[in-house]
Tab-separated table of C-alpha atoms and ligand atoms in Angstrom:
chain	number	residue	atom	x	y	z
A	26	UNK	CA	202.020	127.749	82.087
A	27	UNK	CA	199.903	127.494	79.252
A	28	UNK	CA	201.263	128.277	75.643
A	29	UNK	CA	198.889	130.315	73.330
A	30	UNK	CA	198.925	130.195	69.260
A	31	UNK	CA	199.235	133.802	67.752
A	32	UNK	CA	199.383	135.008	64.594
A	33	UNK	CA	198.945	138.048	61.845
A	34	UNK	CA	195.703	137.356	60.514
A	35	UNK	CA	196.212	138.576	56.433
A	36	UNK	CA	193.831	141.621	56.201
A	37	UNK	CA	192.514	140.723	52.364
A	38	UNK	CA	192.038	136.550	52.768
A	39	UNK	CA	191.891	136.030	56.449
A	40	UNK	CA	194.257	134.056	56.470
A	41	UNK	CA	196.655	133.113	59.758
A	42	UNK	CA	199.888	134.062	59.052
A	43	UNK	CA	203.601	133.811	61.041
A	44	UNK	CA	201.633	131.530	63.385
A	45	UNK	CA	203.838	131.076	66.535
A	46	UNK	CA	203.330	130.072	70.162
A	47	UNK	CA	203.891	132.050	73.280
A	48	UNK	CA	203.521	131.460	76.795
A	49	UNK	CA	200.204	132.743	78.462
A	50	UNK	CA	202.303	133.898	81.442
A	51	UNK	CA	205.413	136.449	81.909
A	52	UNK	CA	207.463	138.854	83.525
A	53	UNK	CA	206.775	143.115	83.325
A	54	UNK	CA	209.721	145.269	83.264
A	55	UNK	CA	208.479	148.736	83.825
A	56	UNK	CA	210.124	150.390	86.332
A	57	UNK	CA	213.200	148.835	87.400
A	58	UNK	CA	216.047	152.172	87.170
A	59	UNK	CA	217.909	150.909	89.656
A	60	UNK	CA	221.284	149.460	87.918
A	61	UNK	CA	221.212	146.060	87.665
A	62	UNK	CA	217.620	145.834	88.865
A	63	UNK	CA	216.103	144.336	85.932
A	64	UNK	CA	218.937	142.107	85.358
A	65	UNK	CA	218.692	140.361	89.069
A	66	UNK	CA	214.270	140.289	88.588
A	67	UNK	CA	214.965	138.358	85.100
A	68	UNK	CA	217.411	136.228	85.505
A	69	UNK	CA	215.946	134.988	89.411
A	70	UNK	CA	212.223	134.689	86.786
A	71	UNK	CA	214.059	132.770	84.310
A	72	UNK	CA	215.609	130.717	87.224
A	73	UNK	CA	212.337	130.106	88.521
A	74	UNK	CA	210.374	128.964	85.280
A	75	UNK	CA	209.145	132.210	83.419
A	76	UNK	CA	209.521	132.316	80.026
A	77	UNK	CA	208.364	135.385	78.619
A	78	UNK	CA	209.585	138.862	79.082
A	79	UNK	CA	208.312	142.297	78.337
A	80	UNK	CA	210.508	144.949	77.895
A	81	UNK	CA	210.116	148.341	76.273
A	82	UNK	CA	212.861	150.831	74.532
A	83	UNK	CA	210.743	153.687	76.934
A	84	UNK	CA	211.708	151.164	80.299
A	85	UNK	CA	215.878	151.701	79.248
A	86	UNK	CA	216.380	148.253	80.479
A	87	UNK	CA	216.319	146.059	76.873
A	88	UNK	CA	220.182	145.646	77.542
A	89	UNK	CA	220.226	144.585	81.085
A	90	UNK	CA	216.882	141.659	79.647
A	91	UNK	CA	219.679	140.929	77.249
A	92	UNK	CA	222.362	140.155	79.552
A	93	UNK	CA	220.343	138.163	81.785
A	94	UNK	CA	219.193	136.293	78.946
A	95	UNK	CA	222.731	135.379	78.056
A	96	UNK	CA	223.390	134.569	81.612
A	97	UNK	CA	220.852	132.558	82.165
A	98	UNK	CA	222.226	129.215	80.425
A	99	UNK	CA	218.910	128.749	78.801
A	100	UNK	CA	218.519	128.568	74.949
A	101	UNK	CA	217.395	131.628	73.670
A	102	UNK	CA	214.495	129.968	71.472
A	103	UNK	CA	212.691	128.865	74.506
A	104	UNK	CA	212.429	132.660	75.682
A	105	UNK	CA	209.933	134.686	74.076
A	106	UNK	CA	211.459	138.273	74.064
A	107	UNK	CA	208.604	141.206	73.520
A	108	UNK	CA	209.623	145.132	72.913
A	109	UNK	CA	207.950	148.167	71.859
A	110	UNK	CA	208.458	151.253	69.525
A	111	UNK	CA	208.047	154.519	71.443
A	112	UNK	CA	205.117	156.514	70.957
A	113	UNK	CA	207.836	159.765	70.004
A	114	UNK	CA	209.797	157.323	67.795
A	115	UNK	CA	206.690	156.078	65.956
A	116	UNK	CA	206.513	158.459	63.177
A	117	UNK	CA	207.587	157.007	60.063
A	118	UNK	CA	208.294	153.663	58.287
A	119	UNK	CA	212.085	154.499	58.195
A	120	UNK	CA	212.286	155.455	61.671
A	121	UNK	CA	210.294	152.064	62.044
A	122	UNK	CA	213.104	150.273	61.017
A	123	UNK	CA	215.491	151.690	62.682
A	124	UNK	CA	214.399	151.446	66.124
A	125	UNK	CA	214.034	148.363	65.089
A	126	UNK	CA	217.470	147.642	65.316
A	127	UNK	CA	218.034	149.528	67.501
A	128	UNK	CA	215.946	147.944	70.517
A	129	UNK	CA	217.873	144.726	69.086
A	130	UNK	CA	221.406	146.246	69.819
A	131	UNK	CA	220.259	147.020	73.122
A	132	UNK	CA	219.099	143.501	73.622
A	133	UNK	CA	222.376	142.030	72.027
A	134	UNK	CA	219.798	139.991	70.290
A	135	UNK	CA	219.318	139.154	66.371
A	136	UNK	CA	215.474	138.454	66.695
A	137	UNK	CA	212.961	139.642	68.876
A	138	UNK	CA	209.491	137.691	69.269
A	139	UNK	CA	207.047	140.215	69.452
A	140	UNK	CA	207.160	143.937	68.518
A	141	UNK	CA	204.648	145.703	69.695
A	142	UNK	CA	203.543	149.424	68.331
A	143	UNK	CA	203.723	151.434	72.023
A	144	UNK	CA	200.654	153.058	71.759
A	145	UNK	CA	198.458	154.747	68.799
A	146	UNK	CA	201.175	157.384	66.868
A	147	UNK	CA	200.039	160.498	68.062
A	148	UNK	CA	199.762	161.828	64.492
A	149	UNK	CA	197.217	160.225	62.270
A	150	UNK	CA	199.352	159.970	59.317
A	151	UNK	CA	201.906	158.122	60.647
A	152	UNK	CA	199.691	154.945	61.488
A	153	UNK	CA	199.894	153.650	58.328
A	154	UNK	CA	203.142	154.296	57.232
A	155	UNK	CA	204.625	152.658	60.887
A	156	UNK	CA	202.712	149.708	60.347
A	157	UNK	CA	204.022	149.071	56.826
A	158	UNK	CA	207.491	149.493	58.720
A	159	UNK	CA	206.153	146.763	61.539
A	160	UNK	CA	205.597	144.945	58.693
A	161	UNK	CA	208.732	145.022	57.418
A	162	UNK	CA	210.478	143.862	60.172
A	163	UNK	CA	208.214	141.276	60.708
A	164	UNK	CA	209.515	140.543	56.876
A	165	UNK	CA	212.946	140.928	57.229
A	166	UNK	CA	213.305	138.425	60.120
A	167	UNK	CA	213.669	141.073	62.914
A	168	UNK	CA	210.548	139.867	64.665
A	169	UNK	CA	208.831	137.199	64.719
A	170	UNK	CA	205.361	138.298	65.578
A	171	UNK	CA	204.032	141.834	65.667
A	172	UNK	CA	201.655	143.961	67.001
A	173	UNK	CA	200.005	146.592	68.941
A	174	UNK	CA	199.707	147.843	72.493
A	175	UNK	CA	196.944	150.752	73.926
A	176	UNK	CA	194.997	150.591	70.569
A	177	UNK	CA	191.216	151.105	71.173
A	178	UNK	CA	188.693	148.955	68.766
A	179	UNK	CA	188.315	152.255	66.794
A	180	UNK	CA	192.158	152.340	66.280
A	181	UNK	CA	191.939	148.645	65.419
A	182	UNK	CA	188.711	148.653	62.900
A	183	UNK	CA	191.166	151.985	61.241
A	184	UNK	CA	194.066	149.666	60.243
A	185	UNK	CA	191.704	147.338	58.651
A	186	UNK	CA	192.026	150.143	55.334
A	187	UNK	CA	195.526	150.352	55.480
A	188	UNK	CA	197.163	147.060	57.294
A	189	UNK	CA	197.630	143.786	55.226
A	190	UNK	CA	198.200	141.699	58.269
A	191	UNK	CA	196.131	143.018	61.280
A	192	UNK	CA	198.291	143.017	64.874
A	193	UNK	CA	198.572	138.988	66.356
A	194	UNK	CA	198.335	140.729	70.241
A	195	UNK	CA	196.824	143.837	71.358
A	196	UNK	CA	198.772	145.157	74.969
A	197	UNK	CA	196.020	147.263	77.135
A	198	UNK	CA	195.941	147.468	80.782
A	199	UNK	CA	193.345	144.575	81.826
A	200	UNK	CA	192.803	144.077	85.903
A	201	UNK	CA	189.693	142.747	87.829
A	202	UNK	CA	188.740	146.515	88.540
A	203	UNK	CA	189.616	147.380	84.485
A	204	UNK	CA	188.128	144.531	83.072
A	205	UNK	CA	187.196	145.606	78.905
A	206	UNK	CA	185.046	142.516	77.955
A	207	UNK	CA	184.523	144.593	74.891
A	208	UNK	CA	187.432	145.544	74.206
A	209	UNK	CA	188.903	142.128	74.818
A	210	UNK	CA	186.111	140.653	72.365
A	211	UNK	CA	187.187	143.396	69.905
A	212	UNK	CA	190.866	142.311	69.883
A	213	UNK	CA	190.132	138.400	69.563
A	214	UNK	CA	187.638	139.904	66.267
A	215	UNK	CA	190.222	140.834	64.383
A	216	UNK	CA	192.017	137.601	65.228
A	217	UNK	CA	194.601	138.963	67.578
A	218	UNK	CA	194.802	137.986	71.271
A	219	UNK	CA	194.437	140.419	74.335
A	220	UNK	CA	198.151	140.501	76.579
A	221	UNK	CA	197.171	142.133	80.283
A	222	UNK	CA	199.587	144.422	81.078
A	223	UNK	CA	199.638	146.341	85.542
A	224	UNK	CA	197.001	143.114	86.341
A	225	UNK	CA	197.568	144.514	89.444
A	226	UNK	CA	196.921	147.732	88.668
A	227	UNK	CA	200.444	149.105	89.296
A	228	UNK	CA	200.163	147.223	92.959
A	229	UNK	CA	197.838	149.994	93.785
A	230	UNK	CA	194.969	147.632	94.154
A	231	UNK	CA	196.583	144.397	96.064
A	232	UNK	CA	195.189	145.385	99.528
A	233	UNK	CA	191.261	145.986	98.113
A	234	UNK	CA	189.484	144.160	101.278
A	235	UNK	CA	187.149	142.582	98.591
A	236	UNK	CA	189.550	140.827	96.563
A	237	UNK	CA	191.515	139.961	99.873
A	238	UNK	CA	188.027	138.290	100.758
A	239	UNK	CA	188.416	136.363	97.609
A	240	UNK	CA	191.949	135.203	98.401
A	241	UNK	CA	190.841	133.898	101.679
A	242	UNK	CA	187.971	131.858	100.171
A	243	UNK	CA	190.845	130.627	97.954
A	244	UNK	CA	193.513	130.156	100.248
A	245	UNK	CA	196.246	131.727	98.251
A	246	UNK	CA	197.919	135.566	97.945
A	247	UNK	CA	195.333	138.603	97.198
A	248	UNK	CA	198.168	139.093	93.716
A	249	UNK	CA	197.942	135.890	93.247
A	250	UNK	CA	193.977	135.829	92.436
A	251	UNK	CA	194.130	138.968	90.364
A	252	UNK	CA	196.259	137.655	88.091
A	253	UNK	CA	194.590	134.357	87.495
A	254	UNK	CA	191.685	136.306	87.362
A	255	UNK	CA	193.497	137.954	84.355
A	256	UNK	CA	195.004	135.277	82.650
A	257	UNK	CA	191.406	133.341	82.633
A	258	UNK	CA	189.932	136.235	81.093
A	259	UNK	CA	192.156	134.870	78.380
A	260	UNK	CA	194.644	137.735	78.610
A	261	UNK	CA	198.655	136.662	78.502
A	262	UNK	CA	199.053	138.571	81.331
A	263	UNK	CA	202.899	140.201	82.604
A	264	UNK	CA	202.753	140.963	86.187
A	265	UNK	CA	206.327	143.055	87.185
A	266	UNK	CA	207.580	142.425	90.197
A	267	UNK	CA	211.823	142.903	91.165
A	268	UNK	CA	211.166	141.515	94.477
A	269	UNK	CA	212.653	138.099	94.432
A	270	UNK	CA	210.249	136.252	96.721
A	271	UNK	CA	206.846	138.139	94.908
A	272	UNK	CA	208.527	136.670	91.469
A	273	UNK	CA	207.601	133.511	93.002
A	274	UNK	CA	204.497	134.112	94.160
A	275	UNK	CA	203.332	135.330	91.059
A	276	UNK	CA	203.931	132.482	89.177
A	277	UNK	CA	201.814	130.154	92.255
A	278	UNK	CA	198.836	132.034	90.027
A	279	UNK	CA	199.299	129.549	87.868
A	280	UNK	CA	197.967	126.438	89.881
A	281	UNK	CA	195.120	128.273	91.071
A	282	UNK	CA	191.543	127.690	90.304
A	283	UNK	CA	188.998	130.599	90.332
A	284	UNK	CA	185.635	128.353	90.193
A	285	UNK	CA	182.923	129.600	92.321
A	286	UNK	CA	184.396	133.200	92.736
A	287	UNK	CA	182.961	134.353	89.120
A	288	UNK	CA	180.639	136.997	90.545
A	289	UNK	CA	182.686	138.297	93.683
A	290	UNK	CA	185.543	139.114	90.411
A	291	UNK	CA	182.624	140.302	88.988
A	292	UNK	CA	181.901	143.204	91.186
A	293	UNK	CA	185.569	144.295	91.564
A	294	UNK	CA	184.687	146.297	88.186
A	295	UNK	CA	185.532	149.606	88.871
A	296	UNK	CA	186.865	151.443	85.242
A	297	UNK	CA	190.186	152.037	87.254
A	298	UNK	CA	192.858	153.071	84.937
A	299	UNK	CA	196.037	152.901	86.756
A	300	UNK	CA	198.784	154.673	84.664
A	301	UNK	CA	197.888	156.144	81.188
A	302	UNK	CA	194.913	155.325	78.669
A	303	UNK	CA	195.547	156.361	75.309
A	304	UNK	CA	193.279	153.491	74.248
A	305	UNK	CA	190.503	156.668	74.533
A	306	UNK	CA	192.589	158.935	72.457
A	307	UNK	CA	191.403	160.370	68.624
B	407	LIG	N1	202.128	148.742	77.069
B	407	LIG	C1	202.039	149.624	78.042
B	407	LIG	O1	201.686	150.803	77.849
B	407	LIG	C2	202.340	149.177	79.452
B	407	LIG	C3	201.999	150.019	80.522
B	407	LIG	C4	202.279	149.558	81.805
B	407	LIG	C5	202.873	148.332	81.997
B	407	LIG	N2	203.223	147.559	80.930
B	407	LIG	C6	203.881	146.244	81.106
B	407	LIG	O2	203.146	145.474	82.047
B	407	LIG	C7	203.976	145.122	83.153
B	407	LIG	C8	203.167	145.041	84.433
B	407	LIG	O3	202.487	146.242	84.709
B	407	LIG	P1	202.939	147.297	85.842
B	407	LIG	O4	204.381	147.169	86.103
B	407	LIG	O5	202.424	148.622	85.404
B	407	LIG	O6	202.084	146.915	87.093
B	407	LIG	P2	201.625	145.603	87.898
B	407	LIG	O7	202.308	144.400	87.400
B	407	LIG	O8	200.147	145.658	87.936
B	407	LIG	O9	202.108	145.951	89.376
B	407	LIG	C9	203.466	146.090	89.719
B	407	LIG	C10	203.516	146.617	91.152
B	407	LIG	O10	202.938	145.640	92.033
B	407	LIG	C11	203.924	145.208	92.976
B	407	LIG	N3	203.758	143.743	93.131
B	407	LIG	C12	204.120	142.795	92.246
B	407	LIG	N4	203.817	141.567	92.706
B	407	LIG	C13	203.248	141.749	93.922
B	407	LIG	C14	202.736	140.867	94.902
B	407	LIG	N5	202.751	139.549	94.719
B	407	LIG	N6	202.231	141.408	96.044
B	407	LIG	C15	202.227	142.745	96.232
B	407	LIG	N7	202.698	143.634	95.348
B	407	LIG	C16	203.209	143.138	94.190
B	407	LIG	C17	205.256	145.568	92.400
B	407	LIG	O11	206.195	145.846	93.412
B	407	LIG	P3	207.571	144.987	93.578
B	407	LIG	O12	208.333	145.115	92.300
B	407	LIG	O13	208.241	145.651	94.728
B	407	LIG	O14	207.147	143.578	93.873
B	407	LIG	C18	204.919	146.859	91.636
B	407	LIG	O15	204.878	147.967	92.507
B	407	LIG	C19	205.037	146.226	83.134
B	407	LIG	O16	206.162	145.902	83.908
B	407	LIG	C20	205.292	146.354	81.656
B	407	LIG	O17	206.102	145.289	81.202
B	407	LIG	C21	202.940	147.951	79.649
């Protein structure tokens, strides 16, 4: 697993600012409901060598990440920890703040890594103002790291008037059939780096016959080759999985190398937006 530099580039100076590393490679949350679901898929990832996890106040699970964290034996500074802020809850810099703390007392944590604005606040106002409040718990020692997740490059040229540091990661869906090269370039302009969230495209996409074709050619797992394929688009890329032996399997991605199947990945384009897009949204 690689480890990637990011940082909150200062809006005025350009600066690099609260520079920090994270690992290129991690383990997706979403949807595990069942009780004790999430806790089993982290701490067998954890186990296994994964060292990032993404979690989300909306996924209800930040306390069972917490536990296995805890249970894990493993030093909590090498684990890199990401939440988000709820779309609903991001309306103000107070409220900011104290989701804040609150995603922390559900994680049983006293510093997250990476906070990451869920998606674009519905109401236009409130961007600013929840950014300042981002800021501020990037400030007060809350976070270590923060940023965005779903923005489009409109939404991310807008917080150039009204950020003073600009987002270190932007969180979009990125898959070989959603691929964004321009968004992707749009999010390493502003000095921020892209994070690849359903590579697999919720799993709806693992048995495409033309990426299975590429996994033969390869000799490894059709999931496998979609997320390397995401990870060397430069993309920290979170693949969920709560199946013990596909935790595994996912991380094998790792030690595979893509040469010679540039154009077949190529073709796999397709636009395909597998949950929600609010990326596209005013
Ligand atoms: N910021 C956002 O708005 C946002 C939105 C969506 C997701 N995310 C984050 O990104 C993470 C990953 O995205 P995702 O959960 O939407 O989708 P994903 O990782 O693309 O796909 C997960 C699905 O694929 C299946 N799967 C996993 N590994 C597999 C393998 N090796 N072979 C076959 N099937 C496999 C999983 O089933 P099993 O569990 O049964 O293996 C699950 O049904 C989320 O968990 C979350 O942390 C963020």
């Amino acid at each position: 697993m690689e480890i990637v530099s990011i940082s909150n580039t200062d809006t005025a100076t350009g600066r690099k600012m609260h520079e920090i590393e994270m690992p290129n490679f991690g383990l997706g949350v979403y949807l595990m409901g069942e009780p004790g679901e999430c806790k089993a898929a982290v701490k067998h990832a954890l186990e296994k060598g994964y060292r990032l996890i993404d979690t989300a106040m909306a996924y209800g699970n930040e306390d069972e990440v917490g536990q296995a964290i805890r249970e894990s034996g493993i030093e909590r500074k090498e684990i890199f920890v990401v939440t988000k802020l709820r779309q609903p809850h991001a309306n103000s810099h107070e409220e900011t703040l104290e989701r804040c703390q609150q995603s922390l007392e559900n994680l049983g944590l006293d510093y997250m890594d990476l906070y990451l604005v869920h998606a674009p606040p519905k109401e236009l106002a409130a961007r600013a103002p929840v950014w300042a409040g981002m800021e501020e718990c990037l400030s007060k020692g809350w976070t270590r790291s923060i940023g965005v997740s779903n923005y489009g490059a409109h939404h991310l040229d807008a917080m150039v008037s009204y950020a003073s540091l600009m987002p270190s990661v932007n969180q979009i869906e990125i898959s070989p059939w959603l691929q964004r090269s321009a968004l992707r370039a749009a999010i390493s302009g502003i000095g921020a780096v892209p994070m690849a969230y359903s590579p697999l495209a919720r799993g709806h996409k693992v048995e495409d016959p033309e990426l299975g074709k590429i996994a033969k050619s390869l000799g490894c797992t059709p999931a496998q080759a979609a997320i390397k394929w995401c990870i060397d688009s430069g993309s920290i890329t979170i693949p969920k999985s709560s199946n013990l032996s596909r935790i595994e399997e996912n991380l094998g991605s790792l030690e595979l190398d893509l040469s010679g199947t540039e154009a077949a990945f190529a073709s796999l384009e397709e636009s395909y937006v597998s949950g929600w897009d609010p990326t596209s949204e005013k």
